[in-house]
Short mmCIF file of C-alpha atoms and ligand atoms in Angstrom, two decimals:
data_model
loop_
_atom_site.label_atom_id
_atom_site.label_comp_id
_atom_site.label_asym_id
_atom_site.label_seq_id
_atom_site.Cartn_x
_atom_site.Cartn_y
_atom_site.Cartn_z
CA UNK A 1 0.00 0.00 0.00
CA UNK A 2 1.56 3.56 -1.08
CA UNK A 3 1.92 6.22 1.70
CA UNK A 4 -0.14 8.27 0.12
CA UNK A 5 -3.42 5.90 0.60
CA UNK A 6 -1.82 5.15 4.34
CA UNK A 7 -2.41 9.13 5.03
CA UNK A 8 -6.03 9.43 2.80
CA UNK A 9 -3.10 12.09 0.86
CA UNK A 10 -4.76 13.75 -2.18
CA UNK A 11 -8.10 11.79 -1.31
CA UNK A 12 -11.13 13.84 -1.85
CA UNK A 13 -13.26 13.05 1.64
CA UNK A 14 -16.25 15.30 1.20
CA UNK A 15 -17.45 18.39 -0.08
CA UNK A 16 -17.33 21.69 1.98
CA UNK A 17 -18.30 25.57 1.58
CA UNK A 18 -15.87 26.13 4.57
CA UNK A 19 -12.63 26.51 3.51
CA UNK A 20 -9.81 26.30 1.00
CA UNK A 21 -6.36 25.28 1.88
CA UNK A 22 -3.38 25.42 -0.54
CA UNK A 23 -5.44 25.98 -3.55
CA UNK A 24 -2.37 27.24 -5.71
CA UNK A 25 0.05 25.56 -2.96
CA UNK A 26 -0.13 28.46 -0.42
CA UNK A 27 -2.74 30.18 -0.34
CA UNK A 28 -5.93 30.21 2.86
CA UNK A 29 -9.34 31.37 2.43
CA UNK A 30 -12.40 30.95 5.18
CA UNK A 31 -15.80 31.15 2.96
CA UNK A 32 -13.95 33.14 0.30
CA UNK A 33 -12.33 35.77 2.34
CA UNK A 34 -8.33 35.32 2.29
CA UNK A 35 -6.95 35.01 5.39
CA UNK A 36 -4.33 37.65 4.76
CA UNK A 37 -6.98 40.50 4.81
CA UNK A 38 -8.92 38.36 7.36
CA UNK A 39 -5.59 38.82 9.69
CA UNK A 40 -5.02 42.00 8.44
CA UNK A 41 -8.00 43.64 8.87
CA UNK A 42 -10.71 41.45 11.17
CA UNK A 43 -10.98 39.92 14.77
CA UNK A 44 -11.21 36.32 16.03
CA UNK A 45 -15.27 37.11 17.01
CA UNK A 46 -15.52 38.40 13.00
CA UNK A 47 -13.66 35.11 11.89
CA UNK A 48 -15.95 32.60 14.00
CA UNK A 49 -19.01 34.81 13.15
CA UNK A 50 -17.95 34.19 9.55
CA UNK A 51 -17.33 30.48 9.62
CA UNK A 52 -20.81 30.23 12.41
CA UNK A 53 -23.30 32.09 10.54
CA UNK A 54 -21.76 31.87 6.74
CA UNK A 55 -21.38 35.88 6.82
CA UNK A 56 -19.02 38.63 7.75
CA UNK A 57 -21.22 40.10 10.71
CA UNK A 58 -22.16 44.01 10.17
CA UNK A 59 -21.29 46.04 12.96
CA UNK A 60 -24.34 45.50 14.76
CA UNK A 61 -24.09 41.82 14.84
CA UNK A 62 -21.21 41.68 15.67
CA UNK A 63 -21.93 43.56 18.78
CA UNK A 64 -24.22 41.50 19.92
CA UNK A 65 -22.15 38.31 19.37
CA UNK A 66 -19.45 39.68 21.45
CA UNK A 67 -22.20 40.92 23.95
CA UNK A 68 -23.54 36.83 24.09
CA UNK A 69 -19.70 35.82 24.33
CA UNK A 70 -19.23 38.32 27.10
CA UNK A 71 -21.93 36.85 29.05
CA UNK A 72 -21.25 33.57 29.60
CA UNK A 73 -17.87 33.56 30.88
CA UNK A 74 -18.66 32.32 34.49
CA UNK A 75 -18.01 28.81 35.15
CA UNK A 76 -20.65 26.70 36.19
CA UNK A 77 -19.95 25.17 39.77
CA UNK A 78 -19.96 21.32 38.59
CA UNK A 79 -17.40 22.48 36.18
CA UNK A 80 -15.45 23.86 38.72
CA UNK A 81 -15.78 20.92 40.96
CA UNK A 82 -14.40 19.11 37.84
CA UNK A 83 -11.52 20.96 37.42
CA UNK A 84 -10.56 21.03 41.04
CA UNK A 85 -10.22 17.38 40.70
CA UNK A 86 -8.34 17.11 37.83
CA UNK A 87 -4.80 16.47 38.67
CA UNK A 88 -2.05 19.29 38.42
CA UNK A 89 -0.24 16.79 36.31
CA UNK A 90 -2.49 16.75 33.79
CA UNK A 91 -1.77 18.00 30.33
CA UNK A 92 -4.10 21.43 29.61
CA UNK A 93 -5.08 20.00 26.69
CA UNK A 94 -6.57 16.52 28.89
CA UNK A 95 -8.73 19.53 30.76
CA UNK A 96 -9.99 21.14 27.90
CA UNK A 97 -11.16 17.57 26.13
CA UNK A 98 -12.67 16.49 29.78
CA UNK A 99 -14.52 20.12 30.39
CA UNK A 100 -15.94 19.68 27.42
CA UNK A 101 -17.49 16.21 27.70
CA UNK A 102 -18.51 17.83 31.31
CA UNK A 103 -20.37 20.57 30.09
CA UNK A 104 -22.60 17.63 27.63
CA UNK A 105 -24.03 15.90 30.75
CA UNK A 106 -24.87 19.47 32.74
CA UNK A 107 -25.96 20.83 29.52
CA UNK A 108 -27.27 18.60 27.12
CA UNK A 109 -27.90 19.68 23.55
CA UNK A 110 -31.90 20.31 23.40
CA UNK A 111 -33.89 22.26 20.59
CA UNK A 112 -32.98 25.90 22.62
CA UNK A 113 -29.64 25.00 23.55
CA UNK A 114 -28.44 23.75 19.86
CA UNK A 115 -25.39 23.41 18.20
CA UNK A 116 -24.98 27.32 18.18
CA UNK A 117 -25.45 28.09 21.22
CA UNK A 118 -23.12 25.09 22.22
CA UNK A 119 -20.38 26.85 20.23
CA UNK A 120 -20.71 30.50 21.51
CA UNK A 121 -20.72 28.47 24.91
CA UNK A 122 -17.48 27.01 24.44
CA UNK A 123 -15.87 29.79 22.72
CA UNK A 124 -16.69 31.87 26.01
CA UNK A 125 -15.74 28.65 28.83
CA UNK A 126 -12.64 27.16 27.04
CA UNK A 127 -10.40 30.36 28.19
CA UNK A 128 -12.28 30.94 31.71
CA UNK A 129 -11.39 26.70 32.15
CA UNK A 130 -8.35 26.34 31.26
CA UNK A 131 -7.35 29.46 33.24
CA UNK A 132 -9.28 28.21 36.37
CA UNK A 133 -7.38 25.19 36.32
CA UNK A 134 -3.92 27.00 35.91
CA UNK A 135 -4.31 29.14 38.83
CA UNK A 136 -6.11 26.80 40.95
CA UNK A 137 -3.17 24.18 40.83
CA UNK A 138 -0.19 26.01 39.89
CA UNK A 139 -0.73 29.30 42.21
CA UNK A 140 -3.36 27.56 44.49
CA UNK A 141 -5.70 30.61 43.73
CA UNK A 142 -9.88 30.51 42.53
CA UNK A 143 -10.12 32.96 39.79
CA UNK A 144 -13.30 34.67 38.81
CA UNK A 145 -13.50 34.10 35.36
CA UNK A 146 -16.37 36.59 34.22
CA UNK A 147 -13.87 39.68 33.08
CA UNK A 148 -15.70 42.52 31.45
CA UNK A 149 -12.41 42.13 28.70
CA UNK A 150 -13.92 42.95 25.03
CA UNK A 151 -13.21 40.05 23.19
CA UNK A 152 -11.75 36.03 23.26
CA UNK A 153 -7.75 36.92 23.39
CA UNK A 154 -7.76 39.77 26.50
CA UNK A 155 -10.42 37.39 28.23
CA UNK A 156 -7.42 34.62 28.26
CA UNK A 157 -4.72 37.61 29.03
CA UNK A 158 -6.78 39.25 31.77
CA UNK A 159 -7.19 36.11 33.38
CA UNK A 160 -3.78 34.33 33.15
CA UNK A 161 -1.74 37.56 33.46
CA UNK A 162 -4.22 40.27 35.12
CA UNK A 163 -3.29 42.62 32.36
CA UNK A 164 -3.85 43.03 28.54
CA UNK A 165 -0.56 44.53 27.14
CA UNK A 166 -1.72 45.88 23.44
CA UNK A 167 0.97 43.97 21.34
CA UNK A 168 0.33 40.70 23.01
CA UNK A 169 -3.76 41.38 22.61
CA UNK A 170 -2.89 41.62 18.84
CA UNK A 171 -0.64 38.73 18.68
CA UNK A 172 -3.22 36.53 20.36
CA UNK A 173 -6.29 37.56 18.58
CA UNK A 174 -4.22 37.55 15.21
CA UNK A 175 -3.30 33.82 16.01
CA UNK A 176 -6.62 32.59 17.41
CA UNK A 177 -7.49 33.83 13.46
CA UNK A 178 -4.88 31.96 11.75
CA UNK A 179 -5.84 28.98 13.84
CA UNK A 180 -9.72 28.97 13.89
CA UNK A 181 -10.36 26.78 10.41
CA UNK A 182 -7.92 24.33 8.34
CA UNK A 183 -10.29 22.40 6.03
CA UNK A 184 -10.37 18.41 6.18
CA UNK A 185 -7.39 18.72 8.83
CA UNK A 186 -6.84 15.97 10.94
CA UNK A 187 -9.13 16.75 13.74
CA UNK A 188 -11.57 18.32 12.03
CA UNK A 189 -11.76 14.74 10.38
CA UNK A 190 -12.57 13.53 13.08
CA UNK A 191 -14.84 15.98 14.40
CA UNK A 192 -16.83 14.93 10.80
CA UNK A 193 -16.56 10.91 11.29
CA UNK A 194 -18.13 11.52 14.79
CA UNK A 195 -20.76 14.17 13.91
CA UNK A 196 -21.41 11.34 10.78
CA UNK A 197 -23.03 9.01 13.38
CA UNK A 198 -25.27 11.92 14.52
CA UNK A 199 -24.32 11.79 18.81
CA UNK A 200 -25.01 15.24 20.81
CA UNK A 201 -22.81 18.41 19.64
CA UNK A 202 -20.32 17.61 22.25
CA UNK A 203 -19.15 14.14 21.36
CA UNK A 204 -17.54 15.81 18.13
CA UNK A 205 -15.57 18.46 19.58
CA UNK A 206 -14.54 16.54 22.97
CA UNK A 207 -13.61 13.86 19.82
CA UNK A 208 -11.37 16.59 18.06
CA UNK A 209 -9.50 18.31 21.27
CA UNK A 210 -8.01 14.38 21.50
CA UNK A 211 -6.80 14.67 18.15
CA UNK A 212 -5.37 18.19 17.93
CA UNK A 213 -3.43 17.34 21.22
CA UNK A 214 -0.83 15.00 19.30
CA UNK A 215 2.70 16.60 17.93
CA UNK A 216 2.05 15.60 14.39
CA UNK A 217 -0.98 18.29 14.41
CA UNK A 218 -2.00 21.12 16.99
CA UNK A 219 1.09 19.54 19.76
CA UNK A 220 3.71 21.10 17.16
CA UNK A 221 3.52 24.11 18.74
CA UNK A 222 4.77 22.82 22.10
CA UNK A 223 7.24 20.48 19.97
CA UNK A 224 8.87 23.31 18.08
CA UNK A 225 9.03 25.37 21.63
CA UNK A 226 11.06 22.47 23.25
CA UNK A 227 13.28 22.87 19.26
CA UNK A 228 13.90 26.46 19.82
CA UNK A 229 14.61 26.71 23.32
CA UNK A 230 17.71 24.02 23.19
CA UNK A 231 19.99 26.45 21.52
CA UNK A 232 21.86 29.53 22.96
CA UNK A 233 22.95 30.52 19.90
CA UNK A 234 22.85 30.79 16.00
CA UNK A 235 25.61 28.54 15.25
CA UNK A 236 24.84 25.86 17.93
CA UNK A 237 21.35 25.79 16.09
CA UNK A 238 22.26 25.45 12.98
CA UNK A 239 24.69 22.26 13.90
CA UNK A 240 22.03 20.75 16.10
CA UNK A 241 19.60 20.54 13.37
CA UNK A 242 21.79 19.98 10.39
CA UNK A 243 22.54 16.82 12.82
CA UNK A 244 18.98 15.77 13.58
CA UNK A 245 18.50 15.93 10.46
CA UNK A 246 21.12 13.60 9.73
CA UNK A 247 19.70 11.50 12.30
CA UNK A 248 16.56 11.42 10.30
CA UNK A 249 15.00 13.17 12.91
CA UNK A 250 11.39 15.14 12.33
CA UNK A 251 11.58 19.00 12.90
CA UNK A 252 8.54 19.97 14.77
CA UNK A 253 6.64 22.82 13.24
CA UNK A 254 8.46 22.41 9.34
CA UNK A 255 6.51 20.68 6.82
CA UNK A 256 2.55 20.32 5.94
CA UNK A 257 0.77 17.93 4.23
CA UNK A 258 -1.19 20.15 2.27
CA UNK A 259 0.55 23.36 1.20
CA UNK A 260 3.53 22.24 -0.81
CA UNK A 261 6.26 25.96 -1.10
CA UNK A 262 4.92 28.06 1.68
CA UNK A 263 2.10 27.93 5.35
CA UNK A 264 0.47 31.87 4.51
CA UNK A 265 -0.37 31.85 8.78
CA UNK A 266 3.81 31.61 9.02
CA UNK A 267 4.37 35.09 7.23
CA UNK A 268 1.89 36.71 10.33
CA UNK A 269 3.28 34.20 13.13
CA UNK A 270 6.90 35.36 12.22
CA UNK A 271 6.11 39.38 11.67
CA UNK A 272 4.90 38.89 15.18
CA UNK A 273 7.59 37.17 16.75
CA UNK A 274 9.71 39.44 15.71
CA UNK A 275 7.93 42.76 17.13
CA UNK A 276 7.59 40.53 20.33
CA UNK A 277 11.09 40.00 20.37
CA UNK A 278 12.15 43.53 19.37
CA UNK A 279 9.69 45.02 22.42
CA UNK A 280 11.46 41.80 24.96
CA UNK A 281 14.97 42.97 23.91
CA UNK A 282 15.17 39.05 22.85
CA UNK A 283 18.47 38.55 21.28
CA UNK A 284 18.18 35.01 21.58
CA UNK A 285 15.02 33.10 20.77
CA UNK A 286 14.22 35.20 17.48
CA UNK A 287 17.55 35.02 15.79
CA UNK A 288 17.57 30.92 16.49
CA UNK A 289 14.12 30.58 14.96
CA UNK A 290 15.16 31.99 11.84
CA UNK A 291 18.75 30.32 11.62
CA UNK A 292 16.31 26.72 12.23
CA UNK A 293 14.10 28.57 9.28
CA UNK A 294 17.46 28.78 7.03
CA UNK A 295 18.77 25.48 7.41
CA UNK A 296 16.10 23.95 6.85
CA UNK A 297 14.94 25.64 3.77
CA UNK A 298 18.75 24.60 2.30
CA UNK A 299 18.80 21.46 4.05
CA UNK A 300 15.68 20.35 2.88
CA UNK A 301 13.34 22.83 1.45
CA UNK A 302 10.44 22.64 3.99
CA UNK A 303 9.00 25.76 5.06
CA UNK A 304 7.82 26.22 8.64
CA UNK A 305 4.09 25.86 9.31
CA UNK A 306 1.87 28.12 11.87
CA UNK A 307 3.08 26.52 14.90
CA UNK A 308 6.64 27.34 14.48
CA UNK A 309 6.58 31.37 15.00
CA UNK A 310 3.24 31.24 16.85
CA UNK A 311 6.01 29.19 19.35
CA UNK A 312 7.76 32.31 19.88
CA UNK A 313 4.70 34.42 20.01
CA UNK A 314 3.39 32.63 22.68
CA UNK A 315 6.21 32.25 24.40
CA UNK A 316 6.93 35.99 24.40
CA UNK A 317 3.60 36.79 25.25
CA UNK A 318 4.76 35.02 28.55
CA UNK A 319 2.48 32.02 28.10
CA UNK A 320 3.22 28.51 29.72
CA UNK A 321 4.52 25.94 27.22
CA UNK A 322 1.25 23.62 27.88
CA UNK A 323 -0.90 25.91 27.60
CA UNK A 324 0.11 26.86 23.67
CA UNK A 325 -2.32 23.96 21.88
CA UNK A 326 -5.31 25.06 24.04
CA UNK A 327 -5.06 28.11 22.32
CA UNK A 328 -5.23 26.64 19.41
CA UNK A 329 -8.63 24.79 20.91
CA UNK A 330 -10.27 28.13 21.54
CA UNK A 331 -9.86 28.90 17.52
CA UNK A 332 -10.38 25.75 16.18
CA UNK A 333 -13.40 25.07 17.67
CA UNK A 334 -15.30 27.84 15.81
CA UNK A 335 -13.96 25.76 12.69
CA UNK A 336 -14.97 22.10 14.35
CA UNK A 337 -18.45 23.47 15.10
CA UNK A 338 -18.67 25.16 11.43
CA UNK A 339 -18.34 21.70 10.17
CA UNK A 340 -20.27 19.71 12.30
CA UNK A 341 -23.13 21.85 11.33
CA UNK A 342 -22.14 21.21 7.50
CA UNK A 343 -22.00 17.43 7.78
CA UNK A 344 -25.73 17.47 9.90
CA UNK A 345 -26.87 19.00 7.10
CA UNK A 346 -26.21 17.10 4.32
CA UNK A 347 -25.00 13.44 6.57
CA UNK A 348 -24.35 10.09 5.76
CA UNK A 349 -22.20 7.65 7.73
CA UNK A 350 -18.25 8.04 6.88
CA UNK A 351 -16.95 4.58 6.42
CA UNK A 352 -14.29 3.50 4.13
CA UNK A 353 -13.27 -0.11 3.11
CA UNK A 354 -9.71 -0.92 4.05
CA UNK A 355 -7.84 -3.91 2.16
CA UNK A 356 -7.19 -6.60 4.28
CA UNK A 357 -3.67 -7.90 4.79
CA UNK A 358 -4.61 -10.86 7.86
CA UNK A 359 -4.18 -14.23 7.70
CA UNK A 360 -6.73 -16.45 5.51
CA UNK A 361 -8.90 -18.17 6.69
CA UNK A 362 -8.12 -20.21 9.77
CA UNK A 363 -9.47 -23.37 11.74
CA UNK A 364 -11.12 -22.87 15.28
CA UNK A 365 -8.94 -25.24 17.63
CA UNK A 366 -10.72 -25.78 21.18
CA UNK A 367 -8.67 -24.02 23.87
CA UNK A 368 -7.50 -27.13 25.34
CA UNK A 369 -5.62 -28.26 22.09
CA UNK A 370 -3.97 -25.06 21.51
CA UNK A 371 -0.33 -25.66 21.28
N1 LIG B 401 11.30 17.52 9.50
C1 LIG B 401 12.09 16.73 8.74
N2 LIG B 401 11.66 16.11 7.65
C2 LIG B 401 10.38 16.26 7.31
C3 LIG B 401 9.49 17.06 8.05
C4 LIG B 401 10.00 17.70 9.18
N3 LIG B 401 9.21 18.49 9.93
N4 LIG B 401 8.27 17.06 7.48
C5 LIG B 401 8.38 16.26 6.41
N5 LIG B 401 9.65 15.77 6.31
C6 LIG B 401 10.16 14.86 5.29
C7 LIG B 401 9.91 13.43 5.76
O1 LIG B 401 10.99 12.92 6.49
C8 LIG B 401 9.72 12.74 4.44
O2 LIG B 401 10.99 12.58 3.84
P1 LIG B 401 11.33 11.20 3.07
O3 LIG B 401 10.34 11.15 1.93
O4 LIG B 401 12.76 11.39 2.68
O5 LIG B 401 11.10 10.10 4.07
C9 LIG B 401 8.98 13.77 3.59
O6 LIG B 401 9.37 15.04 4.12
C10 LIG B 401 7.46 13.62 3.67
O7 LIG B 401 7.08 13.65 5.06
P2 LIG B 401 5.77 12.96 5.65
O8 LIG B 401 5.88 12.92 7.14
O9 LIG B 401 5.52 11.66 4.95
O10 LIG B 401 4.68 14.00 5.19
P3 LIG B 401 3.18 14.02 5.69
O11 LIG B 401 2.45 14.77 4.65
O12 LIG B 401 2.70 12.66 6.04
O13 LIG B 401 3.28 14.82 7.06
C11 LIG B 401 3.46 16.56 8.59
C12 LIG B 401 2.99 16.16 7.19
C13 LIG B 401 2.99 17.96 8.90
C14 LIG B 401 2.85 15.58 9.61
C15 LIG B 401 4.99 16.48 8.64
O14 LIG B 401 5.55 17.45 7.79
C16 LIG B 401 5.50 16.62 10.05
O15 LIG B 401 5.57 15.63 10.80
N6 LIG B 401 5.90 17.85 10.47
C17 LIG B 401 6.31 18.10 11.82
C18 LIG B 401 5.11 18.23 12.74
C19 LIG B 401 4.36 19.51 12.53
O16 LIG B 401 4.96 20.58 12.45
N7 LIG B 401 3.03 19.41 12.51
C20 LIG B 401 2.15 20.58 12.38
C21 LIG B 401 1.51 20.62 11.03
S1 LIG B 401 0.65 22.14 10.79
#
């Protein structure tokens, strides 16, 4: 069997209205709208609106979708309960997936609470969870979590930091955009195989936090942190990776399945980075980044994806290193739930054949002859 049919690569899976990804190799677009003027010149609450309701929102809408956001920050107390008990070992990631499949037994999915209301639920809990948790086990602290902060990224500052500086509010609402929608990505697969069988709108998204956690998809991030931070310098980088790549050794955050000379989200990650760096006085994270970026464009001519820069971003941005892919949770799931609602509406079961490379077939032998 050829790699290619091993990874579904260049397999047409469905049809969607969503998204584009690659089209002429590197190029992004969310229901037609690029995601360079997206970035440029929109929000994260314009960018879920869009992928939610199939429209940009006009101003007024808009307002009041921020206004519902806004509202439903406070944590329910079964979910804090929840999240009390979790262990301070667990991965943030682990406590995102299980507040989610919390939420689906306290609030079910019912004809007023549907799939849309779900979503604007989730957009508004994911930060004011994950947060909880943080504080709760790492500074032994219980947050409030309803902040009057105007949108999605200073909710998540005010509450992990107390503060919203302006270039980091920029760099995390211009990342929650470049994150929020990716196509027929790996866990928005999933999200689609699970919606397929038609269970609550939970089971889907609790489905696609699993998959987004590993390194080969939203876990890069992390991954490419760990990359970065072993040098202390430009030269040690560039002989560290020149020799992992001799090694044969995968460089986290390089390298996508779909775009094939360049990841459009890097360009903003990177600009970013670099401002973040310039206002830190970094001399040393930056510079290593784009050595890494060098050698492996001559080494091997991959390209880094989104998760490489938005590394640095978050980093700078003073954000814990386990807390990067739930960031990428509180985008995404605009995207997961934008789907979900796509394959309701037009379902049938997802299941492929495989080919079959067992044994023929065999004789029973009773237990007590079995060699
Ligand atoms: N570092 C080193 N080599 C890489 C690489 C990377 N990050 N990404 C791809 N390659 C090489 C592979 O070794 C392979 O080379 P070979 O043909 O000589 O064996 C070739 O490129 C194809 O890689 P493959 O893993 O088969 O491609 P894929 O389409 O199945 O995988 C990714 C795509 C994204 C999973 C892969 O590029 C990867 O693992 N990247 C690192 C993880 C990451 O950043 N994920 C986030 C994606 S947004």
């Amino acid at each position: 069997m050829s790699d290619n049919i091993k990874g579904l690569q260049g397999i047409t899976a469905g049809q969607t209205a969503i998204c584009t990804v690659g089209e002429d190799g590197k190029s992004l677009h969310y229901r037609g709208y690029s995601i360079t003027d997206l970035a440029n010149k929109g929000s994260f609450e314009e960018v879920a609106y869009l992928l939610l309701y199939k429209k940009l929102p006009t101003q007024q809408e808009l307002d009041a979708f921020k206004k519902r956001l806004a509202a439903d920050r406070a944590l329910p107390k079964h979910l804090i309960n929840v999240l009390e008990l979790l262990p301070k070992e667990s991965h943030p990631m682990d406590v995102l997936r299980s507040g989610c499949s919390v939420l689906g037994s306290f609030e079910p999915e019912t004809d007023e609470h549907d799939g849309y209301a779900i979503t604007e639920r989730l957009l508004s809990l994911f930060p004011s969870m994950l947060c909880y948790w943080y504080h709760y086990h790492f500074d032994g602290k219980k947050i409030n979590t309803q902040t009057d902060a105007p949108d999605i990224a200073a909710h998540f500052l005010q509450l992990l930091h107390g503060v919203v500086d302006p270039l980091h509010h920029k760099a995390i609402n211009t990342s929650l955009m470049l994150y929020a929608e990716h196509g027929f990505n790996a866990s928005t697969f999933t999200a689609r195989v699970c919606a397929a069988t038609l269970p609550d709108f939970y089971a889907p998204i609790t489905a696609a936090i699993g998959t987004l956690s590993g390194p080969l998809h939203g876990g890069a991030n992390e991954h490419a942190y760990d990359l970065i931070s072993l040098y202390a310098n430009t030269k040690d980088a560039e002989e560290g990776v020149k020799q992992k790549l001799a090694d044969k050794e995968k460089i986290m955050g390089f390298g996508h399945r779909v775009y094939k000379t360049h990841d459009p989200r890097s360009d903003f990650a990177k600009i970013l980075s670099q401002q973040l760096a310039d206002e830190r006085g970094d001399a040393t994270m930056y510079p290593v980044a784009e050595r890494i970026e060098q050698v492996m464009w001559d080494e091997k001519k991959l390209f880094p994806n989104v998760d490489f820069y938005t590394a640095c971003v978050y980093h700078f941005c003073g954000i814990p290193k386990t807390l990067f892919t739930p960031l990428f949770v509180f985008a995404r799931t605009a995207g997961w739930a934008a789907h979900i609602m796509e394959q309701r509406a037009d379902n049938r079961l997802i299941r492929p054949d495989a080919d079959y490379i067992g044994p023929g077939a065999l004789d029973y032998v009773g237990i007590a002859d079995r060699g």
